[in-house]
Amino acid sequence: MPLVIKLLAQRIALGLILLFLVSGLIFAGTIILPGDVAQSILGQSATPEALANLRAELGLNEPALQRYLSWLGGLVQGDLGTALTSGRDIGESISQRLSNTLFLAFWAAIVAVPLAIFLGLLAVRFRERWPDKAISGVTLASISIPEFLIGYVLMFFFGVKLGWFYPTATAFRPDAALFDKLESIALPVATLTLVVLAHMMRMTRAAILNVMQSAYIETAELKGLNGLQVIVRHALPNAIAPIVNVVMLNLAYLVVGVVVIEVVFVYPGMGQYLVDSVSKRDVPVVQACGIIFAAVYIGMNMIADIVSILSNPRLRHPK
Amino acid sequence: MNDHLHFLARHAAADKLSRRDFMAKAAALGFSAAAAGTLLTSQARAAEPQKGGTIRMGLQGGSTTDSLDPALSTNMVALMMIRLWGESLVELNDDGGLDGKVAESYEASADARVWTFKIREGITFSNGKSVTAEDVVKTMERHSGEDTKSGALGIMRGIKNVSADGNNVVIELDSPNADLPYLLADYHLVIQPNGGLDDPTAAIGTGPYILKDVDMGVRIVAEKNPNHWGDLGHADTIELVVINDNTARVAALQSGQVDMIDRVPPRTAKLVDRAPNINVHSTSGPGHYVFIMHCDTAPFDNNDLRMALKYGINRQEMVDKVLNGYGSVGNDSPINSSYPMFTPAEQREYDPDKAMFHLKKSGHDGEILLRTSDNSFPGAPDAAALFQQSCASAGINLNVKREPNDGYWSEVWNAQPFCTSYWGGRPTQDQMFTTAYLSTADWNDTRFNNEKFDQLLLAARAELDTAKRTQMYADMGEIQRNEGGLICPMFNDFVDATSDRLGGWVENTKGQPLMNAYAPMKMWVKA
């Protein structure tokens, strides 16, 4: 057992080092963006005096390394700084945004993950027959269409023409009752589900099919178990590592990759916040969003790693 | 039609004037009984506002990074918020004149150098404090101070001194300016308690509504200010939702999630208008999409080359294809009929022969680089491509380079010698010319340096005789048309849309989109 703990500690330490490196990259990336913050805040209506005043106030005249170190220092203490443009505390603004994004991602995952795995199992059960082909065809088609277009199509038919759901998520209020919140995010959740479904479904199908070649599956079949039982009881547990991997990747995508969906459906999440801040060169906010996204991504992948370590005796007890 | 007659008609419709009196007064103004009668009926039908309810609007341009400080406001959403909670000294009315807001009235000294604004008596801020002349003075100081970041700094520069005199505010200028009240209608200059020095983002003002719930870049809720001095504002609650995506904004209107939107994309405006419960409104404004050349940089320092490019552009084609008809042709001057003292000049047409003639005369050979990006105006790359084609038939070799949207205003505009750009326009000629065409202007984005033009501008500013001023502005327009670095192919209309749930839209207002951003207050929810 201590070996497992050591392995886990290694994983977590690696994750933290990675996060530290990413912080450097994010900072460097925001510095090389063209234009400067003061100009972007004031826009076309900037006068040289106003620009100089704003630049001095924002501390843009200090050297980059000094700004990075003070930013990193604050970050370690959990202080994300204040937004340049509005002067508000970033941590405060982000926490609401992040919880909105997580809410959307959570419900999209609740729908998408079981559905993808179930469809994957179904596809294996009826492999090379019409249900398999239909499932693959539909999911592959939905992943091939750009996500914003799926969003527009759903918005047009279910929002405007049929009037079943709100076309945009503008009715979303963080403090509303759960059912009202779900109603207002129905279309974004549907869109996200369609986007991530194919990847997880195909991976589940491939992983299980791989296991299905094994001798013990043949034994199970000879024992007289029916098709679905064999898959669920014997094939699925042995295919869990690659499935968890792809599920985690997609969960990470649901958190960090929803920028377009949030903008299309006017959902007040992190993505919208990031887009606004990039276009206004609000560097501290961009950095804060970047580091949070990186943390989510690294965290999700770490969980996937840990699950595959724990689920695989060979990784648990390396020789 | 006569403004005074409209005024009377509104009064008659609002029962402030009997029908008989109205007809008699209309006749005295020289209108036939039939014309006056029609006007009265239309006004009566349009009138009868209903009180109460909620008006919801979906607007473009808001961002999480917006500030409630009016000095830092730059977009439509910020402007709309200011309109809700605050007021400037004066405000542009529907016909392009000025109405008193915080100032009840104003007057100029004979030389237009000293202006006195009388503060409206008995009005209060939404925090209950009375509005004093001192608050106005502090507001002016905050926007013109040494360390200000105010977007209104440019127009405050000509002010030498602002002082309170009892209930009056006296503004002294460096040089005469007959347009000062128009400048003070600027939306940044909203009057705040103690000038907003204590807390610029408090959103406390004298406006008809009070902000209740602000989630910047997402949604703003405002409720009627029970102590507002005027009669503006019909709905109890106004809700503003930021919807930057064009398709989502139109969908929200079509499905009834919001009652009004701005910036309907011209490409789909006709389709949107076909929906049974939606009205699309096109309002001409001073905004214009332009191509700007630096008059001091080769090859654009040669006026013949500039003329060649001016003759090489097909203005009508641009209005048809880039604006889909929601606009009007420009004439290489930033001024159009939305300005008070406009004189139309002869329309310059697309003429490849003349373009070729001027190109030969200029002696320029080789390609000309035009920079563009969608950020400069919607459809700018398309407009640049059209320009390229129309130039090609005149033998001008235009090379279009697409620049990134990010940083366009800092890296390309006002930095590169030839690019696409946009001007929102200003309420007066003087302000427009002073902002961008005076040789010493910060934003002289065409590097235009014409002594005669500068002299005329300063002379016109001090001229209180409207006829003489009009002539001066006509002369300046002519100089600009024939020598300037501005190629102005089109003026874009504001295209807004409202649902049938609302009444009270007024056509052809001046200033900003959505009835100069007063639509949610001047419109009402139909019972």
PDB file of N, CA, C and O in Angstrom, chain A residues 35 39 42 44-49 53-54 57 85-86 88 97 152 155 159-160 166-168 170 173 263-264 266 268 273 276 280-282, chain B residues 63-66 74 146-149 153 157 216 218-219 239 241-243 245 247-248 251 254-255 257 406-407 409-411 413 422 442-443:
ATOM      1  N   GLY A  35      -0.959  45.218 -28.623  1.00  0.00           N
ATOM      2  CA  GLY A  35      -1.714  46.313 -28.032  1.00  0.00           C
ATOM      3  C   GLY A  35      -1.511  46.345 -26.532  1.00  0.00           C
ATOM      4  O   GLY A  35      -1.013  45.413 -25.950  1.00  0.00           O
ATOM      5  N   GLN A  39      -4.826  51.182 -23.842  1.00  0.00           N
ATOM      6  CA  GLN A  39      -5.422  51.480 -25.147  1.00  0.00           C
ATOM      7  C   GLN A  39      -6.721  50.710 -25.329  1.00  0.00           C
ATOM      8  O   GLN A  39      -7.717  51.235 -25.813  1.00  0.00           O
ATOM      9  N   LEU A  42      -9.660  52.082 -23.131  1.00  0.00           N
ATOM     10  CA  LEU A  42     -10.227  53.346 -23.581  1.00  0.00           C
ATOM     11  C   LEU A  42     -10.730  53.272 -25.017  1.00  0.00           C
ATOM     12  O   LEU A  42     -11.504  54.111 -25.442  1.00  0.00           O
ATOM     13  N   GLN A  44     -11.247  53.398 -29.063  1.00  0.00           N
ATOM     14  CA  GLN A  44     -10.936  54.382 -30.089  1.00  0.00           C
ATOM     15  C   GLN A  44     -10.915  55.783 -29.486  1.00  0.00           C
ATOM     16  O   GLN A  44     -10.323  56.695 -30.021  1.00  0.00           O
ATOM     17  N   SER A  45     -11.583  55.931 -28.342  1.00  0.00           N
ATOM     18  CA  SER A  45     -11.716  57.274 -27.799  1.00  0.00           C
ATOM     19  C   SER A  45     -10.607  57.619 -26.812  1.00  0.00           C
ATOM     20  O   SER A  45     -10.821  58.337 -25.868  1.00  0.00           O
ATOM     21  N   ALA A  46      -9.416  57.064 -27.013  1.00  0.00           N
ATOM     22  CA  ALA A  46      -8.333  57.313 -26.074  1.00  0.00           C
ATOM     23  C   ALA A  46      -7.533  58.546 -26.473  1.00  0.00           C
ATOM     24  O   ALA A  46      -7.133  58.681 -27.619  1.00  0.00           O
ATOM     25  N   THR A  47      -7.305  59.435 -25.537  1.00  0.00           N
ATOM     26  CA  THR A  47      -6.410  60.554 -25.805  1.00  0.00           C
ATOM     27  C   THR A  47      -5.068  60.207 -25.185  1.00  0.00           C
ATOM     28  O   THR A  47      -5.006  59.420 -24.243  1.00  0.00           O
ATOM     29  N   PRO A  48      -3.967  60.785 -25.684  1.00  0.00           N
ATOM     30  CA  PRO A  48      -2.641  60.465 -25.133  1.00  0.00           C
ATOM     31  C   PRO A  48      -2.559  60.710 -23.626  1.00  0.00           C
ATOM     32  O   PRO A  48      -2.003  59.893 -22.899  1.00  0.00           O
ATOM     33  N   GLU A  49      -3.165  61.798 -23.136  1.00  0.00           N
ATOM     34  CA  GLU A  49      -3.097  62.076 -21.696  1.00  0.00           C
ATOM     35  C   GLU A  49      -3.814  60.982 -20.916  1.00  0.00           C
ATOM     36  O   GLU A  49      -3.300  60.438 -19.938  1.00  0.00           O
ATOM     37  N   ASN A  53      -2.141  58.468 -18.163  1.00  0.00           N
ATOM     38  CA  ASN A  53      -2.664  58.401 -16.795  1.00  0.00           C
ATOM     39  C   ASN A  53      -3.049  56.984 -16.416  1.00  0.00           C
ATOM     40  O   ASN A  53      -2.728  56.491 -15.342  1.00  0.00           O
ATOM     41  N   LEU A  54      -3.773  56.336 -17.319  1.00  0.00           N
ATOM     42  CA  LEU A  54      -4.271  54.991 -17.026  1.00  0.00           C
ATOM     43  C   LEU A  54      -3.113  54.003 -16.920  1.00  0.00           C
ATOM     44  O   LEU A  54      -3.081  53.154 -16.026  1.00  0.00           O
ATOM     45  N   GLU A  57      -1.415  54.309 -13.642  1.00  0.00           N
ATOM     46  CA  GLU A  57      -2.243  53.803 -12.553  1.00  0.00           C
ATOM     47  C   GLU A  57      -2.275  52.277 -12.526  1.00  0.00           C
ATOM     48  O   GLU A  57      -2.332  51.652 -11.467  1.00  0.00           O
ATOM     49  N   THR A  85      -9.717  46.600 -15.532  1.00  0.00           N
ATOM     50  CA  THR A  85     -10.727  47.432 -16.170  1.00  0.00           C
ATOM     51  C   THR A  85     -11.785  47.923 -15.200  1.00  0.00           C
ATOM     52  O   THR A  85     -12.168  49.071 -15.223  1.00  0.00           O
ATOM     53  N   SER A  86     -12.265  47.043 -14.324  1.00  0.00           N
ATOM     54  CA  SER A  86     -13.359  47.447 -13.461  1.00  0.00           C
ATOM     55  C   SER A  86     -12.915  47.687 -12.031  1.00  0.00           C
ATOM     56  O   SER A  86     -13.669  48.222 -11.235  1.00  0.00           O
ATOM     57  N   ARG A  88     -12.541  45.545  -9.759  1.00  0.00           N
ATOM     58  CA  ARG A  88     -13.179  44.634  -8.796  1.00  0.00           C
ATOM     59  C   ARG A  88     -12.241  43.481  -8.458  1.00  0.00           C
ATOM     60  O   ARG A  88     -11.330  43.164  -9.212  1.00  0.00           O
ATOM     61  N   ARG A  97     -18.675  33.010 -11.485  1.00  0.00           N
ATOM     62  CA  ARG A  97     -18.571  32.545 -12.862  1.00  0.00           C
ATOM     63  C   ARG A  97     -18.194  31.061 -12.911  1.00  0.00           C
ATOM     64  O   ARG A  97     -18.746  30.292 -13.680  1.00  0.00           O
ATOM     65  N   TYR A 152     -26.985  26.910 -32.790  1.00  0.00           N
ATOM     66  CA  TYR A 152     -27.932  27.724 -33.551  1.00  0.00           C
ATOM     67  C   TYR A 152     -29.118  26.899 -34.027  1.00  0.00           C
ATOM     68  O   TYR A 152     -30.263  27.355 -34.000  1.00  0.00           O
ATOM     69  N   MET A 155     -31.329  26.140 -31.176  1.00  0.00           N
ATOM     70  CA  MET A 155     -31.965  27.394 -30.787  1.00  0.00           C
ATOM     71  C   MET A 155     -33.126  27.725 -31.717  1.00  0.00           C
ATOM     72  O   MET A 155     -34.216  28.095 -31.284  1.00  0.00           O
ATOM     73  N   GLY A 159     -36.138  26.615 -29.686  1.00  0.00           N
ATOM     74  CA  GLY A 159     -36.353  27.881 -29.008  1.00  0.00           C
ATOM     75  C   GLY A 159     -37.341  28.769 -29.734  1.00  0.00           C
ATOM     76  O   GLY A 159     -38.338  29.220 -29.165  1.00  0.00           O
ATOM     77  N   VAL A 160     -37.075  29.018 -31.025  1.00  0.00           N
ATOM     78  CA  VAL A 160     -37.881  29.989 -31.751  1.00  0.00           C
ATOM     79  C   VAL A 160     -39.113  29.339 -32.385  1.00  0.00           C
ATOM     80  O   VAL A 160     -40.232  29.807 -32.219  1.00  0.00           O
ATOM     81  N   TYR A 166     -36.091  27.967 -23.633  1.00  0.00           N
ATOM     82  CA  TYR A 166     -35.556  29.302 -23.873  1.00  0.00           C
ATOM     83  C   TYR A 166     -34.448  29.208 -24.918  1.00  0.00           C
ATOM     84  O   TYR A 166     -33.566  28.364 -24.802  1.00  0.00           O
ATOM     85  N   PRO A 167     -34.474  30.066 -25.944  1.00  0.00           N
ATOM     86  CA  PRO A 167     -33.416  29.996 -26.947  1.00  0.00           C
ATOM     87  C   PRO A 167     -32.050  30.400 -26.379  1.00  0.00           C
ATOM     88  O   PRO A 167     -31.025  29.904 -26.807  1.00  0.00           O
ATOM     89  N   THR A 168     -32.018  31.329 -25.436  1.00  0.00           N
ATOM     90  CA  THR A 168     -30.737  31.689 -24.826  1.00  0.00           C
ATOM     91  C   THR A 168     -30.842  31.444 -23.328  1.00  0.00           C
ATOM     92  O   THR A 168     -31.936  31.268 -22.794  1.00  0.00           O
ATOM     93  N   THR A 170     -30.329  33.543 -21.049  1.00  0.00           N
ATOM     94  CA  THR A 170     -30.385  34.820 -20.327  1.00  0.00           C
ATOM     95  C   THR A 170     -31.313  34.753 -19.126  1.00  0.00           C
ATOM     96  O   THR A 170     -31.252  35.605 -18.252  1.00  0.00           O
ATOM     97  N   ARG A 173     -30.512  32.481 -13.498  1.00  0.00           N
ATOM     98  CA  ARG A 173     -30.124  33.241 -12.306  1.00  0.00           C
ATOM     99  C   ARG A 173     -29.492  32.267 -11.330  1.00  0.00           C
ATOM    100  O   ARG A 173     -30.097  31.242 -11.013  1.00  0.00           O
ATOM    101  N   VAL A 263     -20.759  31.803 -25.107  1.00  0.00           N
ATOM    102  CA  VAL A 263     -20.986  33.050 -25.832  1.00  0.00           C
ATOM    103  C   VAL A 263     -22.261  32.944 -26.667  1.00  0.00           C
ATOM    104  O   VAL A 263     -23.094  33.850 -26.672  1.00  0.00           O
ATOM    105  N   VAL A 264     -22.429  31.813 -27.347  1.00  0.00           N
ATOM    106  CA  VAL A 264     -23.607  31.648 -28.202  1.00  0.00           C
ATOM    107  C   VAL A 264     -24.893  31.709 -27.384  1.00  0.00           C
ATOM    108  O   VAL A 264     -25.854  32.387 -27.745  1.00  0.00           O
ATOM    109  N   VAL A 266     -25.202  32.983 -24.391  1.00  0.00           N
ATOM    110  CA  VAL A 266     -25.181  34.077 -23.423  1.00  0.00           C
ATOM    111  C   VAL A 266     -25.275  33.539 -22.000  1.00  0.00           C
ATOM    112  O   VAL A 266     -26.099  33.970 -21.203  1.00  0.00           O
ATOM    113  N   PRO A 268     -23.600  33.141 -18.365  1.00  0.00           N
ATOM    114  CA  PRO A 268     -22.579  33.902 -17.636  1.00  0.00           C
ATOM    115  C   PRO A 268     -21.537  33.028 -16.953  1.00  0.00           C
ATOM    116  O   PRO A 268     -21.465  32.975 -15.736  1.00  0.00           O
ATOM    117  N   TYR A 273     -16.468  35.359 -19.547  1.00  0.00           N
ATOM    118  CA  TYR A 273     -15.614  36.250 -18.754  1.00  0.00           C
ATOM    119  C   TYR A 273     -14.226  36.352 -19.381  1.00  0.00           C
ATOM    120  O   TYR A 273     -13.669  37.437 -19.525  1.00  0.00           O
ATOM    121  N   ASP A 276     -14.329  38.330 -22.787  1.00  0.00           N
ATOM    122  CA  ASP A 276     -14.410  39.773 -22.530  1.00  0.00           C
ATOM    123  C   ASP A 276     -13.055  40.316 -22.102  1.00  0.00           C
ATOM    124  O   ASP A 276     -12.624  41.377 -22.541  1.00  0.00           O
ATOM    125  N   LYS A 280     -10.348  43.015 -23.917  1.00  0.00           N
ATOM    126  CA  LYS A 280     -10.013  44.287 -23.257  1.00  0.00           C
ATOM    127  C   LYS A 280      -8.608  44.263 -22.683  1.00  0.00           C
ATOM    128  O   LYS A 280      -8.212  45.189 -21.982  1.00  0.00           O
ATOM    129  N   ARG A 281      -7.854  43.187 -22.923  1.00  0.00           N
ATOM    130  CA  ARG A 281      -6.494  43.066 -22.398  1.00  0.00           C
ATOM    131  C   ARG A 281      -6.481  43.209 -20.873  1.00  0.00           C
ATOM    132  O   ARG A 281      -5.591  43.831 -20.320  1.00  0.00           O
ATOM    133  N   ASP A 282      -7.468  42.660 -20.211  1.00  0.00           N
ATOM    134  CA  ASP A 282      -7.471  42.715 -18.761  1.00  0.00           C
ATOM    135  C   ASP A 282      -6.613  41.555 -18.274  1.00  0.00           C
ATOM    136  O   ASP A 282      -7.102  40.492 -17.897  1.00  0.00           O
TER     137      ASP A 282
ATOM    138  N   SER B  63     -19.764  44.161 -21.579  1.00  0.00           N
ATOM    139  CA  SER B  63     -18.669  43.261 -21.283  1.00  0.00           C
ATOM    140  C   SER B  63     -18.489  43.176 -19.774  1.00  0.00           C
ATOM    141  O   SER B  63     -18.824  44.107 -19.045  1.00  0.00           O
ATOM    142  N   THR B  64     -17.970  42.035 -19.330  1.00  0.00           N
ATOM    143  CA  THR B  64     -17.707  41.846 -17.916  1.00  0.00           C
ATOM    144  C   THR B  64     -16.797  42.931 -17.369  1.00  0.00           C
ATOM    145  O   THR B  64     -16.820  43.235 -16.186  1.00  0.00           O
ATOM    146  N   THR B  65     -15.987  43.487 -18.264  1.00  0.00           N
ATOM    147  CA  THR B  65     -14.975  44.432 -17.816  1.00  0.00           C
ATOM    148  C   THR B  65     -15.508  45.857 -17.724  1.00  0.00           C
ATOM    149  O   THR B  65     -14.764  46.766 -17.368  1.00  0.00           O
ATOM    150  N   ASP B  66     -16.777  46.078 -18.045  1.00  0.00           N
ATOM    151  CA  ASP B  66     -17.325  47.436 -17.983  1.00  0.00           C
ATOM    152  C   ASP B  66     -17.280  47.983 -16.562  1.00  0.00           C
ATOM    153  O   ASP B  66     -17.330  47.234 -15.592  1.00  0.00           O
ATOM    154  N   THR B  74     -17.754  53.297 -22.638  1.00  0.00           N
ATOM    155  CA  THR B  74     -17.431  53.366 -24.060  1.00  0.00           C
ATOM    156  C   THR B  74     -18.456  52.683 -24.937  1.00  0.00           C
ATOM    157  O   THR B  74     -18.407  52.838 -26.145  1.00  0.00           O
ATOM    158  N   GLU B 146      -6.315  66.886 -14.144  1.00  0.00           N
ATOM    159  CA  GLU B 146      -5.024  66.473 -14.684  1.00  0.00           C
ATOM    160  C   GLU B 146      -4.938  64.956 -14.880  1.00  0.00           C
ATOM    161  O   GLU B 146      -4.407  64.463 -15.858  1.00  0.00           O
ATOM    162  N   ASP B 147      -5.435  64.214 -13.878  1.00  0.00           N
ATOM    163  CA  ASP B 147      -5.229  62.766 -13.901  1.00  0.00           C
ATOM    164  C   ASP B 147      -6.496  62.022 -14.333  1.00  0.00           C
ATOM    165  O   ASP B 147      -6.671  60.860 -14.006  1.00  0.00           O
ATOM    166  N   THR B 148      -7.364  62.685 -15.069  1.00  0.00           N
ATOM    167  CA  THR B 148      -8.618  62.026 -15.427  1.00  0.00           C
ATOM    168  C   THR B 148      -8.404  61.018 -16.544  1.00  0.00           C
ATOM    169  O   THR B 148      -7.484  61.148 -17.353  1.00  0.00           O
ATOM    170  N   LYS B 149      -9.261  59.994 -16.550  1.00  0.00           N
ATOM    171  CA  LYS B 149      -9.248  59.025 -17.643  1.00  0.00           C
ATOM    172  C   LYS B 149     -10.525  59.173 -18.465  1.00  0.00           C
ATOM    173  O   LYS B 149     -10.883  58.300 -19.217  1.00  0.00           O
ATOM    174  N   LEU B 153     -12.675  63.968 -21.851  1.00  0.00           N
ATOM    175  CA  LEU B 153     -11.570  64.909 -21.644  1.00  0.00           C
ATOM    176  C   LEU B 153     -11.397  65.824 -22.859  1.00  0.00           C
ATOM    177  O   LEU B 153     -11.201  67.023 -22.716  1.00  0.00           O
ATOM    178  N   ARG B 157     -11.518  70.230 -22.839  1.00  0.00           N
ATOM    179  CA  ARG B 157     -10.251  70.922 -22.868  1.00  0.00           C
ATOM    180  C   ARG B 157     -10.372  72.427 -23.081  1.00  0.00           C
ATOM    181  O   ARG B 157      -9.569  73.189 -22.596  1.00  0.00           O
ATOM    182  N   MET B 216     -22.252  42.900 -14.213  1.00  0.00           N
ATOM    183  CA  MET B 216     -21.652  43.540 -15.375  1.00  0.00           C
ATOM    184  C   MET B 216     -21.414  42.553 -16.520  1.00  0.00           C
ATOM    185  O   MET B 216     -20.913  41.457 -16.303  1.00  0.00           O
ATOM    186  N   VAL B 218     -23.561  40.918 -17.994  1.00  0.00           N
ATOM    187  CA  VAL B 218     -24.581  39.877 -18.010  1.00  0.00           C
ATOM    188  C   VAL B 218     -25.963  40.513 -18.000  1.00  0.00           C
ATOM    189  O   VAL B 218     -26.704  40.428 -18.973  1.00  0.00           O
ATOM    190  N   ARG B 219     -26.300  41.192 -16.899  1.00  0.00           N
ATOM    191  CA  ARG B 219     -27.642  41.735 -16.849  1.00  0.00           C
ATOM    192  C   ARG B 219     -27.743  42.836 -15.809  1.00  0.00           C
ATOM    193  O   ARG B 219     -27.028  42.832 -14.811  1.00  0.00           O
ATOM    194  N   GLU B 239     -35.189  45.833 -17.664  1.00  0.00           N
ATOM    195  CA  GLU B 239     -34.163  44.813 -17.533  1.00  0.00           C
ATOM    196  C   GLU B 239     -33.300  44.839 -18.784  1.00  0.00           C
ATOM    197  O   GLU B 239     -33.813  44.858 -19.896  1.00  0.00           O
ATOM    198  N   VAL B 241     -30.289  42.890 -20.767  1.00  0.00           N
ATOM    199  CA  VAL B 241     -29.481  41.676 -20.845  1.00  0.00           C
ATOM    200  C   VAL B 241     -28.450  41.868 -21.941  1.00  0.00           C
ATOM    201  O   VAL B 241     -28.779  42.349 -23.028  1.00  0.00           O
ATOM    202  N   VAL B 242     -27.211  41.524 -21.666  1.00  0.00           N
ATOM    203  CA  VAL B 242     -26.160  41.646 -22.675  1.00  0.00           C
ATOM    204  C   VAL B 242     -26.170  40.386 -23.536  1.00  0.00           C
ATOM    205  O   VAL B 242     -26.002  39.281 -23.019  1.00  0.00           O
ATOM    206  N   ILE B 243     -26.430  40.554 -24.832  1.00  0.00           N
ATOM    207  CA  ILE B 243     -26.399  39.419 -25.757  1.00  0.00           C
ATOM    208  C   ILE B 243     -25.514  39.831 -26.922  1.00  0.00           C
ATOM    209  O   ILE B 243     -25.970  40.467 -27.866  1.00  0.00           O
ATOM    210  N   ASP B 245     -23.896  37.950 -29.132  1.00  0.00           N
ATOM    211  CA  ASP B 245     -23.999  37.137 -30.341  1.00  0.00           C
ATOM    212  C   ASP B 245     -25.226  37.565 -31.151  1.00  0.00           C
ATOM    213  O   ASP B 245     -26.343  37.588 -30.633  1.00  0.00           O
ATOM    214  N   THR B 247     -26.963  36.200 -33.620  1.00  0.00           N
ATOM    215  CA  THR B 247     -28.037  35.224 -33.815  1.00  0.00           C
ATOM    216  C   THR B 247     -28.833  35.039 -32.534  1.00  0.00           C
ATOM    217  O   THR B 247     -30.062  34.972 -32.553  1.00  0.00           O
ATOM    218  N   ALA B 248     -28.117  34.954 -31.414  1.00  0.00           N
ATOM    219  CA  ALA B 248     -28.798  34.767 -30.134  1.00  0.00           C
ATOM    220  C   ALA B 248     -29.674  35.965 -29.811  1.00  0.00           C
ATOM    221  O   ALA B 248     -30.785  35.810 -29.278  1.00  0.00           O
ATOM    222  N   ALA B 251     -32.770  35.732 -31.906  1.00  0.00           N
ATOM    223  CA  ALA B 251     -33.598  34.617 -31.432  1.00  0.00           C
ATOM    224  C   ALA B 251     -34.312  34.989 -30.134  1.00  0.00           C
ATOM    225  O   ALA B 251     -35.477  34.640 -29.931  1.00  0.00           O
ATOM    226  N   GLN B 254     -37.230  37.110 -31.120  1.00  0.00           N
ATOM    227  CA  GLN B 254     -38.281  36.346 -31.812  1.00  0.00           C
ATOM    228  C   GLN B 254     -39.073  35.479 -30.854  1.00  0.00           C
ATOM    229  O   GLN B 254     -40.260  35.269 -31.024  1.00  0.00           O
ATOM    230  N   SER B 255     -38.386  34.947 -29.838  1.00  0.00           N
ATOM    231  CA  SER B 255     -39.080  34.039 -28.935  1.00  0.00           C
ATOM    232  C   SER B 255     -39.743  34.780 -27.775  1.00  0.00           C
ATOM    233  O   SER B 255     -40.380  34.165 -26.940  1.00  0.00           O
ATOM    234  N   GLN B 257     -38.168  36.486 -25.386  1.00  0.00           N
ATOM    235  CA  GLN B 257     -37.357  36.615 -24.166  1.00  0.00           C
ATOM    236  C   GLN B 257     -37.014  38.071 -23.878  1.00  0.00           C
ATOM    237  O   GLN B 257     -36.827  38.442 -22.732  1.00  0.00           O
ATOM    238  N   ASP B 406      -7.940  41.908 -32.841  1.00  0.00           N
ATOM    239  CA  ASP B 406      -7.343  42.349 -31.583  1.00  0.00           C
ATOM    240  C   ASP B 406      -6.315  43.428 -31.841  1.00  0.00           C
ATOM    241  O   ASP B 406      -5.436  43.277 -32.674  1.00  0.00           O
ATOM    242  N   GLY B 407      -6.438  44.490 -31.123  1.00  0.00           N
ATOM    243  CA  GLY B 407      -5.427  45.528 -31.218  1.00  0.00           C
ATOM    244  C   GLY B 407      -5.524  46.384 -32.466  1.00  0.00           C
ATOM    245  O   GLY B 407      -4.622  47.161 -32.746  1.00  0.00           O
ATOM    246  N   TRP B 409      -7.370  48.939 -33.100  1.00  0.00           N
ATOM    247  CA  TRP B 409      -7.444  50.384 -32.819  1.00  0.00           C
ATOM    248  C   TRP B 409      -6.145  50.939 -32.293  1.00  0.00           C
ATOM    249  O   TRP B 409      -5.922  52.142 -32.319  1.00  0.00           O
ATOM    250  N   SER B 410      -5.278  50.073 -31.778  1.00  0.00           N
ATOM    251  CA  SER B 410      -4.015  50.609 -31.276  1.00  0.00           C
ATOM    252  C   SER B 410      -2.875  50.424 -32.268  1.00  0.00           C
ATOM    253  O   SER B 410      -1.958  51.232 -32.320  1.00  0.00           O
ATOM    254  N   GLU B 411      -2.937  49.375 -33.083  1.00  0.00           N
ATOM    255  CA  GLU B 411      -1.805  49.074 -33.957  1.00  0.00           C
ATOM    256  C   GLU B 411      -1.987  49.592 -35.382  1.00  0.00           C
ATOM    257  O   GLU B 411      -1.008  49.896 -36.050  1.00  0.00           O
ATOM    258  N   TRP B 413      -5.228  51.523 -36.810  1.00  0.00           N
ATOM    259  CA  TRP B 413      -5.918  52.809 -36.927  1.00  0.00           C
ATOM    260  C   TRP B 413      -5.067  53.926 -36.341  1.00  0.00           C
ATOM    261  O   TRP B 413      -4.462  53.754 -35.284  1.00  0.00           O
ATOM    262  N   TYR B 422     -14.007  53.475 -38.632  1.00  0.00           N
ATOM    263  CA  TYR B 422     -15.394  53.820 -38.354  1.00  0.00           C
ATOM    264  C   TYR B 422     -15.434  55.053 -37.486  1.00  0.00           C
ATOM    265  O   TYR B 422     -14.614  55.220 -36.587  1.00  0.00           O
ATOM    266  N   ASP B 442      -5.909  65.240 -31.699  1.00  0.00           N
ATOM    267  CA  ASP B 442      -5.272  63.976 -31.325  1.00  0.00           C
ATOM    268  C   ASP B 442      -5.639  62.862 -32.303  1.00  0.00           C
ATOM    269  O   ASP B 442      -4.851  61.992 -32.599  1.00  0.00           O
ATOM    270  N   TRP B 443      -6.880  62.878 -32.695  1.00  0.00           N
ATOM    271  CA  TRP B 443      -7.366  61.794 -33.550  1.00  0.00           C
ATOM    272  C   TRP B 443      -7.431  62.230 -34.997  1.00  0.00           C
ATOM    273  O   TRP B 443      -8.327  61.819 -35.727  1.00  0.00           O
TER     274      TRP B 443
END
